[in-house]
Short mmCIF file of C-alpha atoms and ligand atoms in Angstrom, two decimals:
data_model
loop_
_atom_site.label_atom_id
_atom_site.label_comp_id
_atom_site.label_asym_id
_atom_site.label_seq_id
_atom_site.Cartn_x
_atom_site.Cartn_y
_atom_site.Cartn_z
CA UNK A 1047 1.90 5.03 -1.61
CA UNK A 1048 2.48 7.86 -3.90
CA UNK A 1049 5.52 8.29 -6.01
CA UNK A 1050 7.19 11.41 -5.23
CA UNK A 1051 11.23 13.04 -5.18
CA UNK A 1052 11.42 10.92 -2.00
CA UNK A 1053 9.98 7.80 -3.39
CA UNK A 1054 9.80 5.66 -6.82
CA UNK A 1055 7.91 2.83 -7.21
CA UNK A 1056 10.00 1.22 -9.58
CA UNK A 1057 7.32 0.06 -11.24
CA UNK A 1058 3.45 0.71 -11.39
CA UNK A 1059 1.18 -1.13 -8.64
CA UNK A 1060 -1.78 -0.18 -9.71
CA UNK A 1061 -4.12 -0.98 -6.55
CA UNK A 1062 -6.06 2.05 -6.16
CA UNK A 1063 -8.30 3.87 -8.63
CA UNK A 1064 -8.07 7.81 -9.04
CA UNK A 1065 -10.57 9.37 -7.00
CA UNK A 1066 -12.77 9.83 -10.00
CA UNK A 1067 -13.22 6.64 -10.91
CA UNK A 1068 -14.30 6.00 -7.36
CA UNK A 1069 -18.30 6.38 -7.58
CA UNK A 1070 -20.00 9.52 -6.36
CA UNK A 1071 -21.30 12.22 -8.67
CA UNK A 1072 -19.12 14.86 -9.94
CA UNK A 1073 -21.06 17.62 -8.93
CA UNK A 1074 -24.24 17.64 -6.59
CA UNK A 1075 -27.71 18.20 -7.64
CA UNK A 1076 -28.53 19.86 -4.01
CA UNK A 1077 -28.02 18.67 -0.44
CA UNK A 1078 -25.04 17.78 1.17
CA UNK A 1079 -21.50 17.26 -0.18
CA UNK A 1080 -18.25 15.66 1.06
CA UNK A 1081 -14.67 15.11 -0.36
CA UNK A 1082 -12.60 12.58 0.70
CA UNK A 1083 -8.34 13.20 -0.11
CA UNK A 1084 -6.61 9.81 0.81
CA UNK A 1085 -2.49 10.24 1.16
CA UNK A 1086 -0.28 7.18 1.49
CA UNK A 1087 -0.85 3.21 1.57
CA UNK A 1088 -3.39 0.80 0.94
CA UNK A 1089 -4.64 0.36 3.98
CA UNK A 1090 -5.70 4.22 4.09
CA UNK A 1091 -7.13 3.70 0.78
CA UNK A 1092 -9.07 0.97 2.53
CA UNK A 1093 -10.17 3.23 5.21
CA UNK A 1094 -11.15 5.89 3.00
CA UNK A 1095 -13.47 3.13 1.40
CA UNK A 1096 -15.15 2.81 4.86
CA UNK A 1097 -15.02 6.16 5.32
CA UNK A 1098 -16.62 7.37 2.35
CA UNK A 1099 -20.05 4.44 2.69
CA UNK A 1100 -20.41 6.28 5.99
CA UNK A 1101 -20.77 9.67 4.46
CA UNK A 1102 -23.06 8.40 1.90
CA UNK A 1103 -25.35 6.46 4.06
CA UNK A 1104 -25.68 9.77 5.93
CA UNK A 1105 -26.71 11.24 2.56
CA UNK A 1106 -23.63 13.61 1.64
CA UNK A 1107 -23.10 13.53 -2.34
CA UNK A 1108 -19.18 12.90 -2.93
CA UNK A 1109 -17.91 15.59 -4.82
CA UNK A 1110 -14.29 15.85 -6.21
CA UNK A 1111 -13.46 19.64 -5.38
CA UNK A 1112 -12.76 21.12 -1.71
CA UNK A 1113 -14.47 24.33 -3.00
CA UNK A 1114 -18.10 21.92 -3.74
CA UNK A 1115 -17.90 20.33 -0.44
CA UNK A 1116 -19.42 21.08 3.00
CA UNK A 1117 -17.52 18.45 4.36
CA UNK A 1118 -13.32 17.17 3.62
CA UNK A 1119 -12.12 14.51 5.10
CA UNK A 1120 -8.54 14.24 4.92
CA UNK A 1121 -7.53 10.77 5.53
CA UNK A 1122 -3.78 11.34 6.50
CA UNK A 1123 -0.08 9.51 6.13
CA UNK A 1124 3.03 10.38 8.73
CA UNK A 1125 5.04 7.68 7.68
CA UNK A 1126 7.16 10.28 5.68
CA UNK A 1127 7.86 14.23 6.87
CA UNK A 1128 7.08 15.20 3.09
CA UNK A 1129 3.68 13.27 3.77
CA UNK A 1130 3.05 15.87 6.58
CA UNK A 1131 3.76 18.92 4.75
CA UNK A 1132 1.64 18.23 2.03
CA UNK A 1133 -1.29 17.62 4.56
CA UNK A 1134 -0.25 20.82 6.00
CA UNK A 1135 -0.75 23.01 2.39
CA UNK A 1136 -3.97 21.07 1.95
CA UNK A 1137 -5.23 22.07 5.85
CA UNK A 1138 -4.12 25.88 4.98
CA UNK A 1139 -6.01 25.49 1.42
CA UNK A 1140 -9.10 24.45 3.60
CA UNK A 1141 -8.71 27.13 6.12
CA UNK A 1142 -8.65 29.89 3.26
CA UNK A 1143 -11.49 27.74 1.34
CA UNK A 1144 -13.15 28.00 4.89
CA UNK A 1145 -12.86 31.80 5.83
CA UNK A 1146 -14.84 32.08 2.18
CA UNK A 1147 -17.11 30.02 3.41
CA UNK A 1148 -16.98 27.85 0.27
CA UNK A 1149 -16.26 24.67 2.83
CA UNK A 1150 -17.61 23.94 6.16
CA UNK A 1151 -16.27 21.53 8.13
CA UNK A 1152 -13.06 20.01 8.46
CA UNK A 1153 -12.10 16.42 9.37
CA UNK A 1154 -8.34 15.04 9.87
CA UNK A 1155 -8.18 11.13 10.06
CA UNK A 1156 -5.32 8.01 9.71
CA UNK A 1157 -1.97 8.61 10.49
CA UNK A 1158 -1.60 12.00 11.40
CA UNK A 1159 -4.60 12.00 13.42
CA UNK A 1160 -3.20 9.58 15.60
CA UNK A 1161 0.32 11.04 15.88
CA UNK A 1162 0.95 13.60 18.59
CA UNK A 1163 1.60 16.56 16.88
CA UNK A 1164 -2.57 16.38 15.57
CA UNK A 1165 -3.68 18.55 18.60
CA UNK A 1166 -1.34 21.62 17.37
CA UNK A 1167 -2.59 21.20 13.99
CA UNK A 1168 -6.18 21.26 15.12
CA UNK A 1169 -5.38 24.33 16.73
CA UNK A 1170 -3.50 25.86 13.82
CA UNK A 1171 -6.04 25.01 11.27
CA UNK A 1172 -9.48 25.12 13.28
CA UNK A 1173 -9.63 21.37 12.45
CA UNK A 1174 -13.63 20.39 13.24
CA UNK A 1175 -12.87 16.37 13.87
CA UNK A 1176 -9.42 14.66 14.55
CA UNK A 1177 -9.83 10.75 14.05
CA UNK A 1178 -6.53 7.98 14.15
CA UNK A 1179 -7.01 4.80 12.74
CA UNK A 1180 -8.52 3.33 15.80
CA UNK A 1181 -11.60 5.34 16.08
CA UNK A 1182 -12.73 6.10 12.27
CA UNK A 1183 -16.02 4.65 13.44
CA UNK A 1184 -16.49 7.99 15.20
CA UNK A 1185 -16.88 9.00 11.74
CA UNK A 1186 -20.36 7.62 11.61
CA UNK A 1187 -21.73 10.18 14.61
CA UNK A 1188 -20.23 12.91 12.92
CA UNK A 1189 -21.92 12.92 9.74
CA UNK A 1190 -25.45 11.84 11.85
CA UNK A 1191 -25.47 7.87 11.83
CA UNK A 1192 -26.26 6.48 14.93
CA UNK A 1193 -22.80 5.53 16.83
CA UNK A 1194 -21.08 2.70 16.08
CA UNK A 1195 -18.59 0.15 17.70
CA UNK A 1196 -15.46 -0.71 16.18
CA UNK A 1197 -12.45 -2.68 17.74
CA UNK A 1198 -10.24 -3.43 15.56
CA UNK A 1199 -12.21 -4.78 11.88
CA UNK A 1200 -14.33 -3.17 9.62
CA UNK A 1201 -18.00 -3.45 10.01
CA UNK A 1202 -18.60 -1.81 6.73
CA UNK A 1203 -16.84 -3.31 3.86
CA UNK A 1204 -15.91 -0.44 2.13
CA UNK A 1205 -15.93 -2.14 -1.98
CA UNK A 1206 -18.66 -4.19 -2.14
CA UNK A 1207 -20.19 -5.22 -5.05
CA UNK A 1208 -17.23 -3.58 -6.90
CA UNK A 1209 -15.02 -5.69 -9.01
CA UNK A 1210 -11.93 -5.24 -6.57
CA UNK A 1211 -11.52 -4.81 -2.75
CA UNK A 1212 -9.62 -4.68 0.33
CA UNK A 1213 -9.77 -6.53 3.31
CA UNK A 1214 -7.95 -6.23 6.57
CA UNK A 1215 -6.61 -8.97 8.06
CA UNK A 1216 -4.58 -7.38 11.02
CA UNK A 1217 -4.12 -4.04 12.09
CA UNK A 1218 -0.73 -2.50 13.65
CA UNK A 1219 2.76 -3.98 14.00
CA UNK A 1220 4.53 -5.95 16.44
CA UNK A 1221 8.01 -4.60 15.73
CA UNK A 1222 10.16 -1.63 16.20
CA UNK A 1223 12.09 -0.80 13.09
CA UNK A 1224 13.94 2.08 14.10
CA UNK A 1225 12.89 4.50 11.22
CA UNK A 1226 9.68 4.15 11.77
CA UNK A 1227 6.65 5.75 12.96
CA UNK A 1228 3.56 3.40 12.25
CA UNK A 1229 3.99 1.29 15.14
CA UNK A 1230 3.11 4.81 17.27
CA UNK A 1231 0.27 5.63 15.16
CA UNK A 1232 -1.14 2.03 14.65
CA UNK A 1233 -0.44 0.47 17.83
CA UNK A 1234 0.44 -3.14 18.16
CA UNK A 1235 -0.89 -6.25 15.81
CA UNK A 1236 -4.67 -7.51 16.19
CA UNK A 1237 -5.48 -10.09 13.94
CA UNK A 1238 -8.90 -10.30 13.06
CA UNK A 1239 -10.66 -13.79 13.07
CA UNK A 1240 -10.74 -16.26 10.09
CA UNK A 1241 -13.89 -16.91 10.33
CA UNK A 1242 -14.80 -13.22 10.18
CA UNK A 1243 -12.55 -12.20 7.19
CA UNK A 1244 -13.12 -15.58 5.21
CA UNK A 1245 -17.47 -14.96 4.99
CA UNK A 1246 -16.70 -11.27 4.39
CA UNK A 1247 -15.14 -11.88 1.49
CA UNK A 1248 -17.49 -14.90 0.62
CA UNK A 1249 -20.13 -11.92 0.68
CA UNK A 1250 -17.75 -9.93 -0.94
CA UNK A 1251 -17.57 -12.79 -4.20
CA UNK A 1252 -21.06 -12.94 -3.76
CA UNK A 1253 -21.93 -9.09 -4.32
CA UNK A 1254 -19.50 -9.19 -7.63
CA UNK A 1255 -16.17 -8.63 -6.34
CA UNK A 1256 -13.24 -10.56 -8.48
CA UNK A 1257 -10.38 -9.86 -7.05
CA UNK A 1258 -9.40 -9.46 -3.41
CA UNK A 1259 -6.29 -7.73 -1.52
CA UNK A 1260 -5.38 -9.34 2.04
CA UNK A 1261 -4.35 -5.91 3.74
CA UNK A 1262 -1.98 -5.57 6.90
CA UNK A 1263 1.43 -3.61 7.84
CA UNK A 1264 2.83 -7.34 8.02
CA UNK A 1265 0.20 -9.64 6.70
CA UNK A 1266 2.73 -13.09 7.15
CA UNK A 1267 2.47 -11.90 11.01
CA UNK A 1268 -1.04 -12.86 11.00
CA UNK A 1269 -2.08 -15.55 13.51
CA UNK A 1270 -5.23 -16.80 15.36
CA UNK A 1271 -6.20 -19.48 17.34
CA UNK A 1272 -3.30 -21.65 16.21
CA UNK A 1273 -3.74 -20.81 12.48
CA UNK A 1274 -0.81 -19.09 10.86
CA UNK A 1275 -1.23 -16.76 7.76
CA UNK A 1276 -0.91 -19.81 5.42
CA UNK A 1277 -3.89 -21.46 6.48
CA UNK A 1278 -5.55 -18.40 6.14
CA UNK A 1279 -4.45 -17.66 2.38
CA UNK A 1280 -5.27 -21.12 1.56
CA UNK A 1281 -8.89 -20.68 3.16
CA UNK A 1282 -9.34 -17.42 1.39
CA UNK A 1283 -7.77 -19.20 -2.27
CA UNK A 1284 -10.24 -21.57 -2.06
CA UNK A 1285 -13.15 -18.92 -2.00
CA UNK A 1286 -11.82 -16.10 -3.97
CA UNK A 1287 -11.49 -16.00 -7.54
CA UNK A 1288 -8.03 -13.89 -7.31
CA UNK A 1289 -6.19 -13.08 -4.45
CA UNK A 1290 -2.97 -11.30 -3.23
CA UNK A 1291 -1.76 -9.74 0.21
CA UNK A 1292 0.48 -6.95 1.29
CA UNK A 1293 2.64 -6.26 2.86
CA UNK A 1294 4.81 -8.70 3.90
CA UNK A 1295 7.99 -9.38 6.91
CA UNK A 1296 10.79 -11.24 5.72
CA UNK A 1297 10.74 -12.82 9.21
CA UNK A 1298 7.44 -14.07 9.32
CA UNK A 1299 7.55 -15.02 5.62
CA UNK A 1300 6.82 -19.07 5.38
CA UNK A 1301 8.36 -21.21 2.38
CA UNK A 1302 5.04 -22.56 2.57
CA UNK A 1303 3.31 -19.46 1.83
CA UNK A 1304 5.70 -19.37 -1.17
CA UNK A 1305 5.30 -22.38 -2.60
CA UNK A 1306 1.64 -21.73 -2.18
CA UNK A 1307 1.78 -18.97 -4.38
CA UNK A 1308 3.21 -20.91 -7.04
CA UNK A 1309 0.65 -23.81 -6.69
CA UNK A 1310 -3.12 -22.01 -5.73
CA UNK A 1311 -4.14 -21.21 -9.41
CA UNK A 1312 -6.14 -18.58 -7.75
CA UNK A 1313 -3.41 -16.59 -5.98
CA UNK A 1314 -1.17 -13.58 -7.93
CA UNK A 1315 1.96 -14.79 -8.27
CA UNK A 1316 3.47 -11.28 -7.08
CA UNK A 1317 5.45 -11.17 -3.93
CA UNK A 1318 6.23 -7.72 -2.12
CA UNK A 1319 8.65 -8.34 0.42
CA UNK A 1320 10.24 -5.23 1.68
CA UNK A 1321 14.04 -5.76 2.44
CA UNK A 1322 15.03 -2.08 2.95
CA UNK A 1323 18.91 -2.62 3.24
CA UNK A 1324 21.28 -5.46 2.07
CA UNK A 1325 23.84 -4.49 4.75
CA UNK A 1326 23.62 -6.86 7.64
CA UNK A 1327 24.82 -4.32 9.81
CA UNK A 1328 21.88 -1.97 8.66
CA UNK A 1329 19.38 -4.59 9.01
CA UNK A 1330 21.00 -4.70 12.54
CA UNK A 1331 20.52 -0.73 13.18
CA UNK A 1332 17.21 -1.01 11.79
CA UNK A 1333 16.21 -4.03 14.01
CA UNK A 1334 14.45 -5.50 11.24
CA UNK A 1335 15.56 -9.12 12.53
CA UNK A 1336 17.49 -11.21 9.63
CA UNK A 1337 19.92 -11.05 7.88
CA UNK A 1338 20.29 -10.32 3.60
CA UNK A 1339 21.44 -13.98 3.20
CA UNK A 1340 18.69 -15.23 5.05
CA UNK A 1341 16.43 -12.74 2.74
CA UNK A 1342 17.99 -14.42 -0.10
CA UNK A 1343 17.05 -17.63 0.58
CA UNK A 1344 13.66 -16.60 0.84
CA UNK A 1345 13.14 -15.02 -2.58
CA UNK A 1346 15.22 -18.51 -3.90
CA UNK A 1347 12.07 -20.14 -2.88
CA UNK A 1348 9.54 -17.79 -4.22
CA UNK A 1349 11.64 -18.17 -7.88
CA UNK A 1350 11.39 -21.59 -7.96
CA UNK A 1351 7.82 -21.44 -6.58
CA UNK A 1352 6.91 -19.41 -9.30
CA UNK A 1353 9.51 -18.53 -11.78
CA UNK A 1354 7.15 -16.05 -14.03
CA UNK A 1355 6.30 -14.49 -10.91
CA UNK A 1356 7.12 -10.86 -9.88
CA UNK A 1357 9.07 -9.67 -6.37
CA UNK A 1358 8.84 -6.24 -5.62
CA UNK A 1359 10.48 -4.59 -2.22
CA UNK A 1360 10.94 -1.65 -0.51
CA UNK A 1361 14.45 -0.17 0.06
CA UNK A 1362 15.47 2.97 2.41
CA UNK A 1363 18.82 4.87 1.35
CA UNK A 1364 20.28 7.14 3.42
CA UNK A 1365 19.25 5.57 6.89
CA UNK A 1366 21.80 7.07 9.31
CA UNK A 1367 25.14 5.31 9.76
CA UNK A 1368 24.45 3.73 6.52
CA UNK A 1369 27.97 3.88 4.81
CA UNK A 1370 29.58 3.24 1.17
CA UNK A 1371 29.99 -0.13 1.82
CA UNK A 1372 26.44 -0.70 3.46
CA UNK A 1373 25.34 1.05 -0.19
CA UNK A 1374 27.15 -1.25 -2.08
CA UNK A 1375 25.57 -3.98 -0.84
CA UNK A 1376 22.29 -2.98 -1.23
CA UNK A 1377 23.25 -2.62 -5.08
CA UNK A 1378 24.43 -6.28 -4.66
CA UNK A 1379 21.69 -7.65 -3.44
CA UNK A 1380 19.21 -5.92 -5.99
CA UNK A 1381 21.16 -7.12 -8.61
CA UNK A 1382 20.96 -10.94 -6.85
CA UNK A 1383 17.40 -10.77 -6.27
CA UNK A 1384 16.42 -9.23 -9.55
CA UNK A 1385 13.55 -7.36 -8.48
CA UNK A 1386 10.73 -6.49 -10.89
CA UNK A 1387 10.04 -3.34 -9.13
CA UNK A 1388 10.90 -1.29 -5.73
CA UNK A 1389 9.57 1.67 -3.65
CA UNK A 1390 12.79 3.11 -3.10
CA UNK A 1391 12.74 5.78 0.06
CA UNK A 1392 15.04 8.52 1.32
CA UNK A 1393 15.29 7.99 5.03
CA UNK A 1394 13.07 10.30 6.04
CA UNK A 1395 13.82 11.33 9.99
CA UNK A 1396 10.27 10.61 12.44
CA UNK A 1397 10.09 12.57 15.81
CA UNK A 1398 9.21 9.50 18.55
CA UNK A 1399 11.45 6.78 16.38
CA UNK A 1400 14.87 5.66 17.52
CA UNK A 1401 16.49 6.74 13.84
CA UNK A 1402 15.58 10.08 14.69
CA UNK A 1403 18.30 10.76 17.08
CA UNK A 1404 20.67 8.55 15.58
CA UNK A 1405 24.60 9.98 14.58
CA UNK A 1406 25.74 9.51 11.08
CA UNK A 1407 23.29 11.47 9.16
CA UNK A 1408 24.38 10.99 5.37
CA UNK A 1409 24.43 14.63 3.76
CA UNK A 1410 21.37 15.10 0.97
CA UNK A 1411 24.24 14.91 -2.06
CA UNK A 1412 24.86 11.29 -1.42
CA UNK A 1413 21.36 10.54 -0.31
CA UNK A 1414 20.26 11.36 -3.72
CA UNK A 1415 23.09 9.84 -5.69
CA UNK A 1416 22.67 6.44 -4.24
CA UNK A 1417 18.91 6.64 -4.50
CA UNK A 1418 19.54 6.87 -8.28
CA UNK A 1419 21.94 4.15 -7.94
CA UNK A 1420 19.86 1.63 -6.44
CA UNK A 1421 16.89 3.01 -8.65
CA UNK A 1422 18.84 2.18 -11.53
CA UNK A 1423 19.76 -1.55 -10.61
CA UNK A 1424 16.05 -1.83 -9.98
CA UNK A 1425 15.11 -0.39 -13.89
CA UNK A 1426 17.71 -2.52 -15.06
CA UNK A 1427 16.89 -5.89 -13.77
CA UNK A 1428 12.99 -4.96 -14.04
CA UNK A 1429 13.53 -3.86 -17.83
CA UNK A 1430 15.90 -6.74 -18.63
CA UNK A 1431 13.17 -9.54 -16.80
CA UNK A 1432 9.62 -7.80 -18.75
CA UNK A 1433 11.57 -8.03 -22.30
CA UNK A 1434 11.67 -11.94 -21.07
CA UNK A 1435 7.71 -11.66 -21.60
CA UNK A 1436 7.51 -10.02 -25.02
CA UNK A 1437 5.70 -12.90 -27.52
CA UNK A 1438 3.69 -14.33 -24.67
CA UNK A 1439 -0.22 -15.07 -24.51
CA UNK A 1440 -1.36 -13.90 -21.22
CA UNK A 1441 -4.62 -13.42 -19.94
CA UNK A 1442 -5.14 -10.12 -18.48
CA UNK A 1443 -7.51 -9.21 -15.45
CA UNK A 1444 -8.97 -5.68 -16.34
CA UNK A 1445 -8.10 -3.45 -13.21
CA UNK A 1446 -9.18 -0.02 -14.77
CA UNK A 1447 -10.86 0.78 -17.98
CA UNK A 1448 -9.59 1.96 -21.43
CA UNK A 1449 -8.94 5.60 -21.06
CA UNK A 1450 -8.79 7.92 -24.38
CA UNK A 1451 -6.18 6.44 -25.86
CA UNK A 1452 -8.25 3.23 -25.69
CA UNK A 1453 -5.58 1.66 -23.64
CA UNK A 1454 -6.84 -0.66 -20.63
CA UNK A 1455 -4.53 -1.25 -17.17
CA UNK A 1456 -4.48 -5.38 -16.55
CA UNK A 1457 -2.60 -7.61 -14.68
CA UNK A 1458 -1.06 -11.22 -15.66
CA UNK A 1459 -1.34 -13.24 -13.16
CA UNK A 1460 2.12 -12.80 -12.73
CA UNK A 1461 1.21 -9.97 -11.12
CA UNK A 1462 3.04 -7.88 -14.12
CA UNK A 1463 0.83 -4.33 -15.37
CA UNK A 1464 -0.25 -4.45 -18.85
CA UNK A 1465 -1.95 -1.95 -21.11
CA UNK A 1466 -3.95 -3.63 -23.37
CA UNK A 1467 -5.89 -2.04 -26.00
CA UNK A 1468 -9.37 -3.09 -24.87
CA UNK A 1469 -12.58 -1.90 -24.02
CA UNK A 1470 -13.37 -4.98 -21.51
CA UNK A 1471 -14.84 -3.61 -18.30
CA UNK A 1472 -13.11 -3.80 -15.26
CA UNK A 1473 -13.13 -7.15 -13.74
CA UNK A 1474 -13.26 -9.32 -16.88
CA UNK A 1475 -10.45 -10.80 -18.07
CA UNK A 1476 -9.00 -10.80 -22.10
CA UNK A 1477 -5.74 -12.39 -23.39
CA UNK A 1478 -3.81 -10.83 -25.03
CA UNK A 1479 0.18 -11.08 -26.75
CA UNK A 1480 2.58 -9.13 -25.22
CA UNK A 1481 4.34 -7.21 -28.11
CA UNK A 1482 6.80 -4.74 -26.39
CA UNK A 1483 7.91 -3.79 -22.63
CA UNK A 1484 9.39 -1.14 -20.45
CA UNK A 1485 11.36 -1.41 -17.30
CA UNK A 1486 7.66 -0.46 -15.55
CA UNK A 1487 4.99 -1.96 -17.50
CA UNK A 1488 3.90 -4.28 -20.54
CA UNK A 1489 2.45 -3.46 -23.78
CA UNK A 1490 -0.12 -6.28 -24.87
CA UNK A 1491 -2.52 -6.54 -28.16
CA UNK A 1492 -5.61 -8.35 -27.89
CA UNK A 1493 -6.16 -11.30 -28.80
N1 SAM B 1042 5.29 -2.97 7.24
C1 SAM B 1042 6.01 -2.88 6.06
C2 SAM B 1042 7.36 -3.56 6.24
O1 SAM B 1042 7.91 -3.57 7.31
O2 SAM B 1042 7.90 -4.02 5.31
C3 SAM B 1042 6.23 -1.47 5.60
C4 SAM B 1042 5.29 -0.41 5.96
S1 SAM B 1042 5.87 1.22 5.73
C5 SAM B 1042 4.40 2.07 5.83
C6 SAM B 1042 6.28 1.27 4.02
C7 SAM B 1042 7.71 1.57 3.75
O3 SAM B 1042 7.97 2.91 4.06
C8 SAM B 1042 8.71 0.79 4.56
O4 SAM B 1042 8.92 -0.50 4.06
C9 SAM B 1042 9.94 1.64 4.43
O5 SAM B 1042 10.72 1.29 3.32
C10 SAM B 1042 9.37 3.05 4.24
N2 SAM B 1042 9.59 3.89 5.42
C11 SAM B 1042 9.00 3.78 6.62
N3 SAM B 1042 9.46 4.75 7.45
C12 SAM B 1042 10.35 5.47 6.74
C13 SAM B 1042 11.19 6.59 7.05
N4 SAM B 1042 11.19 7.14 8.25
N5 SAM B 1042 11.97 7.08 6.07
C14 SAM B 1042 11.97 6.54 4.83
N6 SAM B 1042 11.23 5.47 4.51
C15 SAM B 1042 10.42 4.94 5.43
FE1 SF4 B 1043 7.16 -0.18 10.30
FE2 SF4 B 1043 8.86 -2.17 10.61
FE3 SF4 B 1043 6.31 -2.46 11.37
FE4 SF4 B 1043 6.91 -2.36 8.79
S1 SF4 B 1043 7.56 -3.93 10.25
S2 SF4 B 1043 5.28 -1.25 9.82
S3 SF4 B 1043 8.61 -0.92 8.74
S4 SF4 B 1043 7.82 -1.08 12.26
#
């Protein structure tokens, strides 16, 4: 997820790396080029992975710029209508860049692909290939590979050998909040086998990867042949050498789970449990199914699971029908649960999803004055919890490399960010005292 005016991640989460830092050469020596442009969550990120070891088995260069490439992929998110507009300057960029003749062909996948309205925006913008996230193995044809059959998993793990990676464990979602759209566009939950994700990532450990991200709209909702999404972070604990999933239900979310966090020395202790209201009668209108004592409870376990851990949520303001006193209790409850961080979201209204239609739209003013509000609790609690942390040894897993400033992003394995001044590569771990902190991030020396 991006931060934008609709959205603050309260504080980093540093899961993806910039596209440059992604592999591929800058600019081609000859033959054929494609850029990839990923909008929204992890699990596009994850796709664009796949995505882009399908474009270079088929021998295209990856190339940065829409103006070097004969080939863009757009890899698409609908879950917000300021997600689709900026796909829509980006399609009439590639149009112009096209009637130059400085790009050739056009591809639309994820989200937006999938939705509905994809078939007018081929039309509008001469789009070459419209994929949703069912059929990205179509991909493969396109660019020349011989077809390919996908159901529901990825055939081509799309990090490899690199220090981090992804791996789906279910695709879709099984309920019907009614804000939102990726139950349309993803269809309902398959859960992949745990056989099948437990050797990928044994190859995955195998090929040099250190760190591994259980991916899924509602990973805790994962289930297969009796086995429950415990067993299956357990399994996975045992063979990776750090793990952590996203993102999570409160409903589905086991004490077990969270006491397993606190105990497997190999898991992050970082929870993100996405609460969105703390208004029972919200939760209600939202048919998110519990209620914010019941939520409570929940993060009382995962605090004295692991008390150095780190929660992070996601919170919508401005849902309709949500009211002063539905907004007060959201600032109640993210001052009880203390969060360390938050993606806080304007409602953002989804042709096809019950909030759509709904009465009681809250006017833009207050929209924006109690996303400040509740981004405020967040900063405060977040800022007030990091300066616990100032004079500790930690020891830092690299995530991304020291930049100019010779600064280095880590992560305790409290699942806190950390810039570090280091010049350990990615995937290696330093320690390393924690000397100051902001309400987003801690500043550590090496030790
Ligand atoms: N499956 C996750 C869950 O239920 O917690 C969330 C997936 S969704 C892609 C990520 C976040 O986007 C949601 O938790 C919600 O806060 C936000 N979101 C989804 N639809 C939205 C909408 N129509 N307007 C504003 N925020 C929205
Ligand atoms: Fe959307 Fe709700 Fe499913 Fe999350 S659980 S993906 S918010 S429908």
């Amino acid at each position: 997820m991006n931060s934008t005016t609709n959205e603050v991640p309260a504080a980093p989460i540093p899961l993806s790396r910039k596209p440059s830092e992604r592999g591929g050469p800058d600019t081609p020596a000859g033959g054929r080029t494609a850029c990839i442009r990923t909008f929204g969550c992890q699990m596009n990120v994850h796709d664009s992975d796949r995505m882009r070891r399908m474009i270079q088995d088929a021998g295209y260069a990856e190339v940065q710029r829409y103006e070097d490439a004969d080939l863009v992929i757009l890899n698409t998110c609908y879950v917000r209508e300021n997600a689709v507009d900026r796909v829509k300057g980006h399609l009439g960029e590639l149009n112009r860049l096209r009637r130059e003749g400085r790009v050739k062909r056009v591809a639309l996948t994820g989200c937006v692909g999938a939705a509905e309205e994809s078939q007018s925006l081929q039309e509008t913008y001469n789009i070459d290939l419209v994929l949703g996230t069912h059929n990205t193995y179509e991909l493969a044809e396109f660019v020349g590979l011989p077809t390919m059959r996908e159901t529901y998993t990825p055939e081509l793990p799309g990090t490899e050998g690199e220090h981090s990676a992804f791996v789906t464990i279910m695709t879709g979602c099984n309920y019907q909040c009614s804000y939102c759209i990726v139950p349309t566009v993803r269809g309902r939950m398959i859960c992949r086998p745990m056989e099948s994700v437990v050797e990928e990532i044994e190859n995955l450990v195998a090929g040099g990867t250190r760190y591994v991200t259980l991916l899924g709209q509602t990973v805790d909702a994962w289930r297969y042949e009796g086995k429950r999404f415990c067993d299956l972070l357990e399994a996975v604990s045992e063979v990776a050498p750090r793990v952590w999933f996203t993102t999570s239900h409160p409903s589905n979310m086991e004490d077990r789970t969270l006491r397993a966090i606190g105990e497997r020395d190999t898991i992050v202790k970082r929870l993100h449990l996405p609460v969105q209201s703390g208004s029972d009668r919200m939760l209600k209108v939202m048919h998110r199914g519990y209620k914010a004592e019941r939520y409570r409870r929940k993060i009382s376990v995962f605090r004295e699971a692991a008390p150095e851990g780190t929660l992070s949520t996601d919170i919508i303001v401005g849902h309709p029908g949500e009211t002063e006193e539905d907004h007060q209790l959201t600032l109640q409850l993210v001052e009880d649960c203390e969060f360390d961080s938050a993606y806080i979201f304007k409602f953002s209204p989804r042709r096809g999803t019950e909030a759509a239609d709904l009465p009681g739209v809250v006017p833009d003013a207050i929209v924006q004055r109690r996303f400040l509000e509740v981004l405020r609790g967040v900063e405060q609690n977040a800022f007030r919890r990091n300066q616990r942390k100032v004079g500790n040894s930690e020891e830092i897993f690299i995530r991304h490399g020291a930049t100019e400033d010779g600064k280095a992003i880590g992560e305790t394995w409290s699942g806190h960010a950390v810039h570090v001044d280091t010049d350990a590569a990615p995937g290696t771990y330093v320690a390393a005292t924690i000397e100051s902190a902001g309400p987003h991030v801690l500043y550590g020396r090496k030790i």
